[in-house]
């Protein structure tokens, strides 16, 4: 299947025919027949069609591309992140000791998902105390800089993830190899101060 941002040769040729006035235009006053198209030489037709196609492709490719998201760095300078969704209230961020509820997906650097709070047909959240040991320190530190309703994609270095040990079984097989940089999509759903 062709990506949606690429045009097929057939589509470009049809576009060239419409632009050149040789047919298939809904508001063209004259009907186009096979004899009209073949009355020009094959070489002339292809030359004009591909010339128009080339101009169309050049015009389409010169249009501005979508801008990449702005990359931020946390206060400690160790986690890089991009905001995917703005916070509802960016003035209040969770503090150390607050209870938060997040949805997350954890990826290895090759894009493989290794953990998530949700699966197909389910919507779960992870609740934990900020600064505690329920999650890796990188996730906790990232959440401290987020506002409720904000969604980010964060790149967490090994020293704030599983470090030089990784996450390995006794057999030696590792789910997360030692020294792995991880990527997390984190959505902060709620934040509350802990009960007294």
N, C-alpha and C. Protein backbone atom coordinates (compact mmCIF):
# COMPACT_ATOMS: atom_id res chain seq x y z
N UNK A 1 0.84 -1.19 0.00
CA UNK A 1 0.00 0.00 0.00
C UNK A 1 0.88 1.24 0.00
N UNK A 2 0.49 2.24 -0.76
CA UNK A 2 1.28 3.44 -0.91
C UNK A 2 0.96 4.42 0.22
N UNK A 3 2.00 5.10 0.79
CA UNK A 3 1.73 6.11 1.81
C UNK A 3 0.82 7.20 1.25
N UNK A 4 -0.01 7.79 2.14
CA UNK A 4 -1.00 8.76 1.69
C UNK A 4 -0.38 10.05 1.18
N UNK A 5 0.88 10.33 1.51
CA UNK A 5 1.48 11.57 1.06
C UNK A 5 2.19 11.43 -0.28
N UNK A 6 2.09 10.29 -0.94
CA UNK A 6 2.69 10.08 -2.25
C UNK A 6 1.59 9.85 -3.27
N UNK A 7 1.79 10.39 -4.45
CA UNK A 7 0.81 10.21 -5.51
C UNK A 7 1.30 9.13 -6.45
N UNK A 8 0.38 8.34 -6.95
CA UNK A 8 0.75 7.31 -7.91
C UNK A 8 1.01 7.95 -9.27
N UNK A 9 1.73 7.24 -10.12
CA UNK A 9 2.01 7.73 -11.46
C UNK A 9 0.70 7.95 -12.21
N UNK A 10 -0.26 7.05 -12.02
CA UNK A 10 -1.55 7.17 -12.69
C UNK A 10 -2.26 8.46 -12.27
N UNK A 11 -2.23 8.77 -10.97
CA UNK A 11 -2.86 9.99 -10.47
C UNK A 11 -2.18 11.22 -11.05
N UNK A 12 -0.85 11.18 -11.09
CA UNK A 12 -0.11 12.32 -11.64
C UNK A 12 -0.39 12.51 -13.12
N UNK A 13 -0.51 11.42 -13.86
CA UNK A 13 -0.82 11.53 -15.29
C UNK A 13 -2.22 12.11 -15.49
N UNK A 14 -3.19 11.66 -14.67
CA UNK A 14 -4.54 12.20 -14.76
C UNK A 14 -4.53 13.69 -14.43
N UNK A 15 -3.76 14.07 -13.43
CA UNK A 15 -3.63 15.47 -13.06
C UNK A 15 -3.04 16.26 -14.23
N UNK A 16 -2.04 15.71 -14.87
CA UNK A 16 -1.41 16.37 -16.01
C UNK A 16 -2.41 16.55 -17.15
N UNK A 17 -3.24 15.53 -17.38
CA UNK A 17 -4.25 15.63 -18.44
C UNK A 17 -5.25 16.72 -18.15
N UNK A 18 -5.69 16.82 -16.90
CA UNK A 18 -6.67 17.83 -16.53
C UNK A 18 -6.05 19.22 -16.66
N UNK A 19 -4.83 19.36 -16.15
CA UNK A 19 -4.16 20.66 -16.20
C UNK A 19 -3.91 21.08 -17.63
N UNK A 20 -3.53 20.13 -18.48
CA UNK A 20 -3.22 20.48 -19.87
C UNK A 20 -4.47 20.68 -20.72
N UNK A 21 -5.65 20.44 -20.16
CA UNK A 21 -6.88 20.65 -20.90
C UNK A 21 -7.21 19.51 -21.82
N UNK A 22 -6.57 18.37 -21.62
CA UNK A 22 -6.80 17.24 -22.52
C UNK A 22 -7.91 16.32 -22.02
N UNK A 23 -8.53 16.62 -20.90
CA UNK A 23 -9.66 15.79 -20.53
C UNK A 23 -9.87 15.61 -19.04
N UNK A 24 -10.95 14.95 -18.72
CA UNK A 24 -11.39 14.55 -17.38
C UNK A 24 -11.62 15.71 -16.44
N UNK A 25 -11.79 16.87 -16.95
CA UNK A 25 -12.14 18.00 -16.12
C UNK A 25 -13.66 18.09 -16.09
N UNK A 26 -14.25 18.22 -14.92
CA UNK A 26 -15.70 18.22 -14.82
C UNK A 26 -16.32 19.46 -15.43
N UNK A 27 -15.57 20.56 -15.48
CA UNK A 27 -16.15 21.77 -16.04
C UNK A 27 -15.63 22.07 -17.44
N UNK A 28 -15.02 21.11 -18.09
CA UNK A 28 -14.53 21.31 -19.46
C UNK A 28 -15.71 21.27 -20.41
N UNK A 29 -15.84 22.27 -21.30
CA UNK A 29 -16.98 22.32 -22.20
C UNK A 29 -16.92 21.27 -23.29
N UNK A 30 -15.73 20.77 -23.66
CA UNK A 30 -15.65 19.82 -24.75
C UNK A 30 -15.41 18.41 -24.20
N UNK A 31 -15.90 17.44 -24.89
CA UNK A 31 -15.69 16.05 -24.47
C UNK A 31 -14.35 15.58 -25.00
N UNK A 32 -13.69 14.78 -24.23
CA UNK A 32 -12.41 14.25 -24.66
C UNK A 32 -12.61 12.84 -25.17
N UNK A 33 -12.09 12.59 -26.32
CA UNK A 33 -12.19 11.25 -26.89
C UNK A 33 -10.80 10.68 -27.03
N UNK A 34 -10.74 9.41 -27.33
CA UNK A 34 -9.45 8.75 -27.52
C UNK A 34 -8.72 9.37 -28.70
N UNK A 35 -9.48 9.78 -29.73
CA UNK A 35 -8.82 10.37 -30.90
C UNK A 35 -8.20 11.72 -30.56
N UNK A 36 -8.80 12.48 -29.61
CA UNK A 36 -8.22 13.76 -29.21
C UNK A 36 -6.89 13.54 -28.52
N UNK A 37 -6.82 12.54 -27.66
CA UNK A 37 -5.60 12.28 -26.93
C UNK A 37 -4.53 11.73 -27.85
N UNK A 38 -4.91 10.83 -28.76
CA UNK A 38 -3.92 10.19 -29.63
C UNK A 38 -3.57 11.01 -30.84
N UNK A 39 -4.26 12.16 -31.04
CA UNK A 39 -3.96 12.96 -32.22
C UNK A 39 -2.57 13.60 -32.10
N UNK A 40 -2.10 13.82 -30.91
CA UNK A 40 -0.72 14.29 -30.75
C UNK A 40 0.19 13.08 -30.79
N UNK A 41 1.44 13.32 -31.03
CA UNK A 41 2.36 12.20 -31.06
C UNK A 41 2.54 11.65 -29.66
N UNK A 42 2.89 10.41 -29.63
CA UNK A 42 3.10 9.74 -28.34
C UNK A 42 4.22 10.45 -27.56
N UNK A 43 5.31 10.76 -28.27
CA UNK A 43 6.44 11.43 -27.63
C UNK A 43 6.02 12.81 -27.11
N UNK A 44 5.26 13.55 -27.91
CA UNK A 44 4.80 14.88 -27.51
C UNK A 44 3.89 14.81 -26.30
N UNK A 45 2.97 13.82 -26.32
CA UNK A 45 2.05 13.66 -25.20
C UNK A 45 2.81 13.34 -23.91
N UNK A 46 3.71 12.35 -23.99
CA UNK A 46 4.45 11.96 -22.80
C UNK A 46 5.34 13.09 -22.30
N UNK A 47 5.95 13.82 -23.23
CA UNK A 47 6.81 14.93 -22.84
C UNK A 47 6.01 15.99 -22.10
N UNK A 48 4.84 16.36 -22.66
CA UNK A 48 4.05 17.40 -22.00
C UNK A 48 3.45 16.88 -20.69
N UNK A 49 3.01 15.62 -20.69
CA UNK A 49 2.42 15.06 -19.47
C UNK A 49 3.45 14.98 -18.35
N UNK A 50 4.64 14.46 -18.67
CA UNK A 50 5.67 14.33 -17.63
C UNK A 50 6.22 15.69 -17.24
N UNK A 51 6.22 16.64 -18.17
CA UNK A 51 6.64 17.99 -17.81
C UNK A 51 5.70 18.60 -16.79
N UNK A 52 4.39 18.42 -17.03
CA UNK A 52 3.39 18.92 -16.09
C UNK A 52 3.46 18.16 -14.77
N UNK A 53 3.67 16.85 -14.86
CA UNK A 53 3.78 16.04 -13.64
C UNK A 53 4.98 16.50 -12.83
N UNK A 54 6.10 16.73 -13.50
CA UNK A 54 7.29 17.19 -12.81
C UNK A 54 7.06 18.52 -12.12
N UNK A 55 6.36 19.43 -12.83
CA UNK A 55 6.06 20.73 -12.23
C UNK A 55 5.11 20.57 -11.04
N UNK A 56 4.13 19.67 -11.17
CA UNK A 56 3.20 19.42 -10.07
C UNK A 56 3.91 18.85 -8.86
N UNK A 57 4.80 17.89 -9.10
CA UNK A 57 5.55 17.28 -8.00
C UNK A 57 6.45 18.31 -7.35
N UNK A 58 7.10 19.14 -8.16
CA UNK A 58 7.98 20.18 -7.61
C UNK A 58 7.18 21.16 -6.77
N UNK A 59 6.00 21.54 -7.23
CA UNK A 59 5.17 22.47 -6.47
C UNK A 59 4.70 21.82 -5.16
N UNK A 60 4.33 20.54 -5.22
CA UNK A 60 3.86 19.85 -4.03
C UNK A 60 4.99 19.66 -3.02
N UNK A 61 6.19 19.36 -3.52
CA UNK A 61 7.29 19.11 -2.60
C UNK A 61 7.85 20.39 -2.02
N UNK A 62 7.56 21.55 -2.62
CA UNK A 62 8.06 22.80 -2.08
C UNK A 62 7.15 23.36 -1.00
N UNK A 63 6.00 22.73 -0.78
CA UNK A 63 5.11 23.20 0.28
C UNK A 63 5.75 22.91 1.63
N UNK A 64 5.50 23.76 2.62
CA UNK A 64 6.17 23.59 3.91
C UNK A 64 5.78 22.27 4.58
N UNK A 65 6.78 21.62 5.16
CA UNK A 65 6.54 20.36 5.87
C UNK A 65 6.00 20.65 7.25
N UNK A 66 5.41 19.64 7.86
CA UNK A 66 4.94 19.79 9.22
C UNK A 66 6.14 20.00 10.13
N UNK A 67 6.02 20.92 11.04
CA UNK A 67 7.13 21.23 11.94
C UNK A 67 7.26 20.14 12.99
N UNK A 68 8.49 19.84 13.35
CA UNK A 68 8.75 18.88 14.41
C UNK A 68 8.38 19.50 15.75
N UNK A 69 7.99 18.68 16.70
CA UNK A 69 7.63 19.24 18.01
C UNK A 69 8.86 19.84 18.68
N UNK A 70 8.62 20.83 19.53
CA UNK A 70 9.71 21.46 20.26
C UNK A 70 10.19 20.50 21.34
N UNK A 71 11.50 20.38 21.49
CA UNK A 71 12.10 19.47 22.47
C UNK A 71 12.51 20.28 23.70
N UNK A 72 12.09 19.81 24.86
CA UNK A 72 12.42 20.44 26.13
C UNK A 72 13.35 19.53 26.92
N UNK A 73 13.94 20.08 27.96
CA UNK A 73 14.78 19.30 28.87
C UNK A 73 14.30 19.58 30.28
N UNK A 74 14.27 18.54 31.12
CA UNK A 74 13.84 18.71 32.50
C UNK A 74 14.84 19.58 33.25
N UNK A 75 14.46 20.00 34.45
CA UNK A 75 15.30 20.89 35.26
C UNK A 75 16.68 20.30 35.53
N UNK A 76 16.76 18.98 35.70
CA UNK A 76 18.06 18.36 35.97
C UNK A 76 18.87 18.18 34.70
N UNK A 77 18.27 18.45 33.55
CA UNK A 77 18.97 18.38 32.27
C UNK A 77 19.20 16.98 31.73
N UNK A 78 18.59 15.97 32.33
CA UNK A 78 18.86 14.59 31.93
C UNK A 78 17.77 13.98 31.04
N UNK A 79 16.54 14.48 31.13
CA UNK A 79 15.43 13.91 30.37
C UNK A 79 15.01 14.91 29.30
N UNK A 80 14.95 14.44 28.05
CA UNK A 80 14.45 15.26 26.94
C UNK A 80 13.01 14.82 26.67
N UNK A 81 12.15 15.79 26.36
CA UNK A 81 10.76 15.43 26.10
C UNK A 81 10.10 16.41 25.14
N UNK A 82 9.03 15.92 24.52
CA UNK A 82 8.19 16.75 23.65
C UNK A 82 6.77 16.68 24.19
N UNK A 83 6.09 17.80 24.19
CA UNK A 83 4.70 17.84 24.65
C UNK A 83 3.79 17.42 23.50
N UNK A 84 3.00 16.37 23.73
CA UNK A 84 2.06 15.88 22.73
C UNK A 84 0.67 16.48 22.92
N UNK A 85 0.35 16.84 24.19
CA UNK A 85 -0.93 17.45 24.53
C UNK A 85 -0.68 18.41 25.69
N UNK A 86 -1.20 19.61 25.56
CA UNK A 86 -0.99 20.62 26.60
C UNK A 86 -1.79 20.30 27.86
N UNK A 87 -1.31 20.77 29.01
CA UNK A 87 -1.97 20.57 30.29
C UNK A 87 -3.21 21.46 30.39
N UNK A 88 -4.20 20.99 31.14
CA UNK A 88 -5.38 21.81 31.40
C UNK A 88 -5.01 22.95 32.34
N UNK A 89 -4.15 22.66 33.31
CA UNK A 89 -3.69 23.67 34.27
C UNK A 89 -2.19 23.49 34.43
N UNK A 90 -1.43 24.31 33.73
CA UNK A 90 0.02 24.14 33.74
C UNK A 90 0.68 24.79 34.96
N UNK A 91 -0.09 25.51 35.76
CA UNK A 91 0.50 26.20 36.91
C UNK A 91 0.73 25.26 38.09
N UNK A 92 -0.09 24.25 38.21
CA UNK A 92 0.07 23.31 39.33
C UNK A 92 0.67 22.01 38.81
N UNK A 93 1.82 21.69 39.34
CA UNK A 93 2.49 20.44 38.98
C UNK A 93 2.63 19.60 40.24
N UNK A 94 2.66 18.29 40.09
CA UNK A 94 2.81 17.43 41.27
C UNK A 94 4.13 17.69 41.98
N UNK A 95 4.11 17.53 43.28
CA UNK A 95 5.34 17.69 44.08
C UNK A 95 5.72 16.34 44.66
N UNK A 96 6.92 16.27 45.13
CA UNK A 96 7.41 15.06 45.78
C UNK A 96 6.45 14.68 46.91
N UNK A 97 5.95 13.46 46.91
CA UNK A 97 5.02 12.97 47.93
C UNK A 97 3.57 12.97 47.48
N UNK A 98 3.22 13.72 46.41
CA UNK A 98 1.85 13.72 45.91
C UNK A 98 1.51 12.37 45.29
N UNK A 99 0.23 12.06 45.26
CA UNK A 99 -0.27 10.84 44.62
C UNK A 99 -0.75 11.23 43.22
N UNK A 100 -0.26 10.52 42.20
CA UNK A 100 -0.64 10.82 40.83
C UNK A 100 -1.21 9.58 40.15
N UNK A 101 -2.00 9.82 39.12
CA UNK A 101 -2.53 8.75 38.27
C UNK A 101 -2.08 9.05 36.85
N UNK A 102 -1.39 8.08 36.24
CA UNK A 102 -0.89 8.27 34.87
C UNK A 102 -1.29 7.10 33.99
N UNK A 103 -1.32 7.37 32.70
CA UNK A 103 -1.36 6.32 31.68
C UNK A 103 -0.01 6.41 30.99
N UNK A 104 0.59 5.28 30.68
CA UNK A 104 1.89 5.33 30.03
C UNK A 104 2.09 4.14 29.10
N UNK A 105 3.02 4.32 28.18
CA UNK A 105 3.52 3.25 27.33
C UNK A 105 5.02 3.38 27.32
N UNK A 106 5.72 2.28 27.60
CA UNK A 106 7.18 2.29 27.60
C UNK A 106 7.71 1.58 26.37
N UNK A 107 8.66 2.21 25.68
CA UNK A 107 9.25 1.68 24.46
C UNK A 107 10.75 1.50 24.63
N UNK A 108 11.29 0.46 24.00
CA UNK A 108 12.73 0.34 23.86
C UNK A 108 13.14 1.31 22.75
N UNK A 109 14.43 1.55 22.59
CA UNK A 109 14.88 2.50 21.58
C UNK A 109 14.57 2.05 20.15
N UNK A 110 14.29 0.75 19.95
CA UNK A 110 13.92 0.28 18.61
C UNK A 110 12.42 0.35 18.35
N UNK A 111 11.65 0.89 19.30
CA UNK A 111 10.21 1.04 19.13
C UNK A 111 9.37 -0.08 19.70
N UNK A 112 10.00 -1.13 20.24
CA UNK A 112 9.26 -2.25 20.83
C UNK A 112 8.63 -1.81 22.16
N UNK A 113 7.33 -2.08 22.31
CA UNK A 113 6.65 -1.76 23.57
C UNK A 113 7.00 -2.84 24.58
N UNK A 114 7.49 -2.42 25.75
CA UNK A 114 7.81 -3.40 26.79
C UNK A 114 6.85 -3.33 27.96
N UNK A 115 6.10 -2.24 28.09
CA UNK A 115 5.14 -2.12 29.19
C UNK A 115 4.15 -1.02 28.87
N UNK A 116 2.93 -1.17 29.38
CA UNK A 116 1.90 -0.15 29.18
C UNK A 116 0.81 -0.33 30.22
N UNK A 117 0.12 0.75 30.52
CA UNK A 117 -0.99 0.66 31.46
C UNK A 117 -2.27 0.23 30.78
N UNK A 118 -2.26 0.15 29.48
CA UNK A 118 -3.48 -0.18 28.75
C UNK A 118 -3.17 -1.22 27.68
N UNK A 119 -4.18 -1.94 27.34
CA UNK A 119 -4.11 -2.91 26.25
C UNK A 119 -5.39 -2.74 25.46
N UNK A 120 -5.51 -3.48 24.38
CA UNK A 120 -6.71 -3.36 23.56
C UNK A 120 -7.95 -3.68 24.38
N UNK A 121 -8.89 -2.76 24.40
CA UNK A 121 -10.13 -2.96 25.13
C UNK A 121 -10.05 -2.61 26.61
N UNK A 122 -8.91 -2.19 27.10
CA UNK A 122 -8.77 -1.85 28.52
C UNK A 122 -8.24 -0.45 28.67
N UNK A 123 -8.61 0.19 29.72
CA UNK A 123 -8.07 1.49 30.08
C UNK A 123 -7.77 1.45 31.57
N UNK A 124 -6.50 1.34 31.89
CA UNK A 124 -6.07 1.32 33.28
C UNK A 124 -5.20 2.53 33.54
N UNK A 125 -5.00 2.84 34.80
CA UNK A 125 -4.06 3.88 35.18
C UNK A 125 -3.12 3.30 36.22
N UNK A 126 -1.98 3.94 36.34
CA UNK A 126 -1.03 3.57 37.37
C UNK A 126 -1.03 4.69 38.38
N UNK A 127 -1.30 4.35 39.64
CA UNK A 127 -1.26 5.35 40.71
C UNK A 127 -0.01 5.09 41.53
N UNK A 128 0.71 6.16 41.85
CA UNK A 128 1.91 6.04 42.67
C UNK A 128 2.22 7.36 43.35
N UNK A 129 3.10 7.28 44.32
CA UNK A 129 3.53 8.48 45.03
C UNK A 129 4.79 9.01 44.36
N UNK A 130 4.74 10.28 43.99
CA UNK A 130 5.88 10.92 43.34
C UNK A 130 7.08 10.89 44.28
N UNK A 131 8.22 10.45 43.76
CA UNK A 131 9.43 10.35 44.56
C UNK A 131 9.59 9.01 45.24
N UNK A 132 8.58 8.16 45.16
CA UNK A 132 8.64 6.81 45.75
C UNK A 132 9.40 5.88 44.82
N UNK A 133 9.31 4.58 45.14
CA UNK A 133 10.04 3.61 44.32
C UNK A 133 9.13 2.70 43.50
N UNK A 134 7.89 3.12 43.28
CA UNK A 134 6.95 2.31 42.50
C UNK A 134 7.25 2.35 41.00
N UNK A 135 7.91 3.41 40.54
CA UNK A 135 8.27 3.56 39.13
C UNK A 135 9.74 3.94 39.06
N UNK A 136 10.31 3.85 37.87
CA UNK A 136 11.71 4.27 37.71
C UNK A 136 11.81 5.78 37.99
N UNK A 137 12.96 6.21 38.43
CA UNK A 137 13.11 7.61 38.83
C UNK A 137 12.88 8.58 37.67
N UNK A 138 13.18 8.16 36.45
CA UNK A 138 12.95 9.03 35.30
C UNK A 138 11.49 9.36 35.09
N UNK A 139 10.60 8.39 35.28
CA UNK A 139 9.16 8.64 35.14
C UNK A 139 8.70 9.58 36.26
N UNK A 140 9.14 9.33 37.48
CA UNK A 140 8.77 10.17 38.61
C UNK A 140 9.23 11.61 38.40
N UNK A 141 10.47 11.78 37.95
CA UNK A 141 11.00 13.13 37.69
C UNK A 141 10.24 13.83 36.57
N UNK A 142 9.88 13.09 35.54
CA UNK A 142 9.14 13.68 34.43
C UNK A 142 7.77 14.14 34.90
N UNK A 143 7.09 13.33 35.69
CA UNK A 143 5.76 13.68 36.18
C UNK A 143 5.79 14.95 37.03
N UNK A 144 6.87 15.17 37.76
CA UNK A 144 6.99 16.38 38.59
C UNK A 144 6.99 17.66 37.77
N UNK A 145 7.28 17.56 36.49
CA UNK A 145 7.31 18.75 35.63
C UNK A 145 6.08 18.88 34.74
N UNK A 146 5.11 17.98 34.92
CA UNK A 146 3.92 17.99 34.08
C UNK A 146 2.73 18.61 34.80
N UNK A 147 1.79 19.11 34.00
CA UNK A 147 0.52 19.58 34.53
C UNK A 147 -0.54 18.54 34.25
N UNK A 148 -1.62 18.55 35.03
CA UNK A 148 -2.70 17.59 34.84
C UNK A 148 -3.31 17.78 33.45
N UNK A 149 -3.46 16.68 32.72
CA UNK A 149 -3.99 16.71 31.36
C UNK A 149 -2.90 16.75 30.30
N UNK A 150 -1.66 16.91 30.71
CA UNK A 150 -0.55 16.99 29.76
C UNK A 150 -0.10 15.59 29.37
N UNK A 151 0.27 15.45 28.10
CA UNK A 151 0.84 14.19 27.60
C UNK A 151 2.18 14.52 26.98
N UNK A 152 3.20 13.76 27.35
CA UNK A 152 4.55 13.99 26.83
C UNK A 152 5.13 12.68 26.31
N UNK A 153 6.13 12.82 25.47
CA UNK A 153 6.96 11.69 25.09
C UNK A 153 8.35 12.03 25.60
N UNK A 154 8.86 11.19 26.52
CA UNK A 154 10.11 11.47 27.20
C UNK A 154 11.17 10.44 26.85
N UNK A 155 12.39 10.90 26.68
CA UNK A 155 13.54 10.02 26.46
C UNK A 155 14.29 9.94 27.78
N UNK A 156 14.29 8.77 28.38
CA UNK A 156 14.86 8.60 29.72
C UNK A 156 16.18 7.84 29.61
N UNK A 157 17.26 8.48 30.09
CA UNK A 157 18.58 7.85 30.00
C UNK A 157 18.70 6.67 30.96
N UNK A 158 19.65 5.78 30.73
CA UNK A 158 19.81 4.57 31.55
C UNK A 158 19.93 4.84 33.05
N UNK A 159 20.64 5.90 33.43
CA UNK A 159 20.84 6.16 34.86
C UNK A 159 19.56 6.53 35.59
N UNK A 160 18.51 6.93 34.85
CA UNK A 160 17.21 7.22 35.46
C UNK A 160 16.20 6.11 35.15
N UNK A 161 16.67 5.03 34.54
CA UNK A 161 15.81 3.89 34.20
C UNK A 161 16.31 2.65 34.94
N UNK A 162 16.82 1.67 34.22
CA UNK A 162 17.26 0.42 34.84
C UNK A 162 18.79 0.31 34.91
N UNK A 163 19.49 1.37 34.51
CA UNK A 163 20.93 1.46 34.67
C UNK A 163 21.73 0.36 34.01
N UNK A 164 22.84 -0.01 34.67
CA UNK A 164 23.75 -1.02 34.13
C UNK A 164 23.26 -2.44 34.40
N UNK A 165 22.20 -2.59 35.20
CA UNK A 165 21.67 -3.93 35.48
C UNK A 165 20.63 -4.37 34.46
N UNK A 166 19.90 -3.41 33.92
CA UNK A 166 18.82 -3.75 33.01
C UNK A 166 17.68 -4.42 33.77
N UNK A 167 16.83 -5.09 33.05
CA UNK A 167 15.74 -5.85 33.66
C UNK A 167 15.83 -7.26 33.07
N UNK A 168 16.54 -8.13 33.81
CA UNK A 168 16.87 -9.46 33.30
C UNK A 168 16.34 -10.55 34.22
N UNK A 169 16.06 -11.69 33.62
CA UNK A 169 15.64 -12.88 34.36
C UNK A 169 16.87 -13.61 34.88
N UNK A 170 16.65 -14.54 35.79
CA UNK A 170 17.76 -15.33 36.33
C UNK A 170 18.44 -16.16 35.24
N UNK A 171 17.71 -16.47 34.19
CA UNK A 171 18.27 -17.25 33.08
C UNK A 171 19.24 -16.43 32.22
N UNK A 172 19.27 -15.12 32.45
CA UNK A 172 20.14 -14.25 31.68
C UNK A 172 19.43 -13.53 30.55
N UNK A 173 18.21 -13.94 30.24
CA UNK A 173 17.43 -13.27 29.20
C UNK A 173 16.96 -11.92 29.74
N UNK A 174 17.14 -10.88 28.94
CA UNK A 174 16.80 -9.52 29.39
C UNK A 174 15.62 -8.95 28.62
N UNK A 175 14.62 -8.45 29.36
CA UNK A 175 13.53 -7.71 28.75
C UNK A 175 14.05 -6.32 28.35
N UNK A 176 14.83 -5.73 29.25
CA UNK A 176 15.48 -4.44 28.98
C UNK A 176 16.96 -4.65 29.21
N UNK A 177 17.75 -4.49 28.18
CA UNK A 177 19.19 -4.74 28.26
C UNK A 177 19.87 -3.69 29.14
N UNK A 178 20.96 -4.06 29.79
CA UNK A 178 21.70 -3.08 30.60
C UNK A 178 22.13 -1.88 29.75
N UNK A 179 22.03 -0.69 30.34
CA UNK A 179 22.43 0.53 29.66
C UNK A 179 21.44 1.03 28.62
N UNK A 180 20.19 0.56 28.67
CA UNK A 180 19.19 0.95 27.66
C UNK A 180 18.58 2.32 27.95
N UNK A 181 18.49 3.13 26.91
CA UNK A 181 17.73 4.37 26.97
C UNK A 181 16.30 4.01 26.61
N UNK A 182 15.34 4.54 27.37
CA UNK A 182 13.94 4.19 27.17
C UNK A 182 13.14 5.42 26.74
N UNK A 183 12.03 5.15 26.06
CA UNK A 183 11.11 6.21 25.63
C UNK A 183 9.76 5.91 26.27
N UNK A 184 9.18 6.93 26.89
CA UNK A 184 7.87 6.78 27.53
C UNK A 184 6.90 7.82 27.00
N UNK A 185 5.68 7.38 26.67
CA UNK A 185 4.56 8.30 26.46
C UNK A 185 3.85 8.34 27.80
N UNK A 186 3.73 9.52 28.40
CA UNK A 186 3.14 9.65 29.74
C UNK A 186 2.01 10.66 29.67
N UNK A 187 0.86 10.28 30.20
CA UNK A 187 -0.31 11.16 30.28
C UNK A 187 -0.67 11.29 31.75
N UNK A 188 -0.58 12.50 32.29
CA UNK A 188 -0.91 12.75 33.70
C UNK A 188 -2.40 13.01 33.81
N UNK A 189 -3.13 12.04 34.37
CA UNK A 189 -4.58 12.15 34.48
C UNK A 189 -5.01 12.93 35.71
N UNK A 190 -4.38 12.62 36.86
CA UNK A 190 -4.78 13.28 38.11
C UNK A 190 -3.58 13.45 39.01
N UNK A 191 -3.69 14.42 39.90
CA UNK A 191 -2.68 14.65 40.92
C UNK A 191 -3.39 15.14 42.18
N UNK A 192 -2.97 14.59 43.31
CA UNK A 192 -3.59 14.98 44.58
C UNK A 192 -2.54 14.93 45.70
N UNK A 193 -2.75 15.77 46.70
CA UNK A 193 -1.86 15.70 47.84
C UNK A 193 -2.21 14.45 48.64
N UNK A 194 -1.23 13.84 49.30
CA UNK A 194 -1.51 12.60 50.02
C UNK A 194 -2.37 12.86 51.26
N UNK A 195 -3.11 11.86 51.68
CA UNK A 195 -3.93 12.04 52.89
C UNK A 195 -3.02 12.22 54.11
N UNK A 196 -3.53 12.90 55.16
CA UNK A 196 -2.69 13.13 56.35
C UNK A 196 -2.35 11.88 57.12
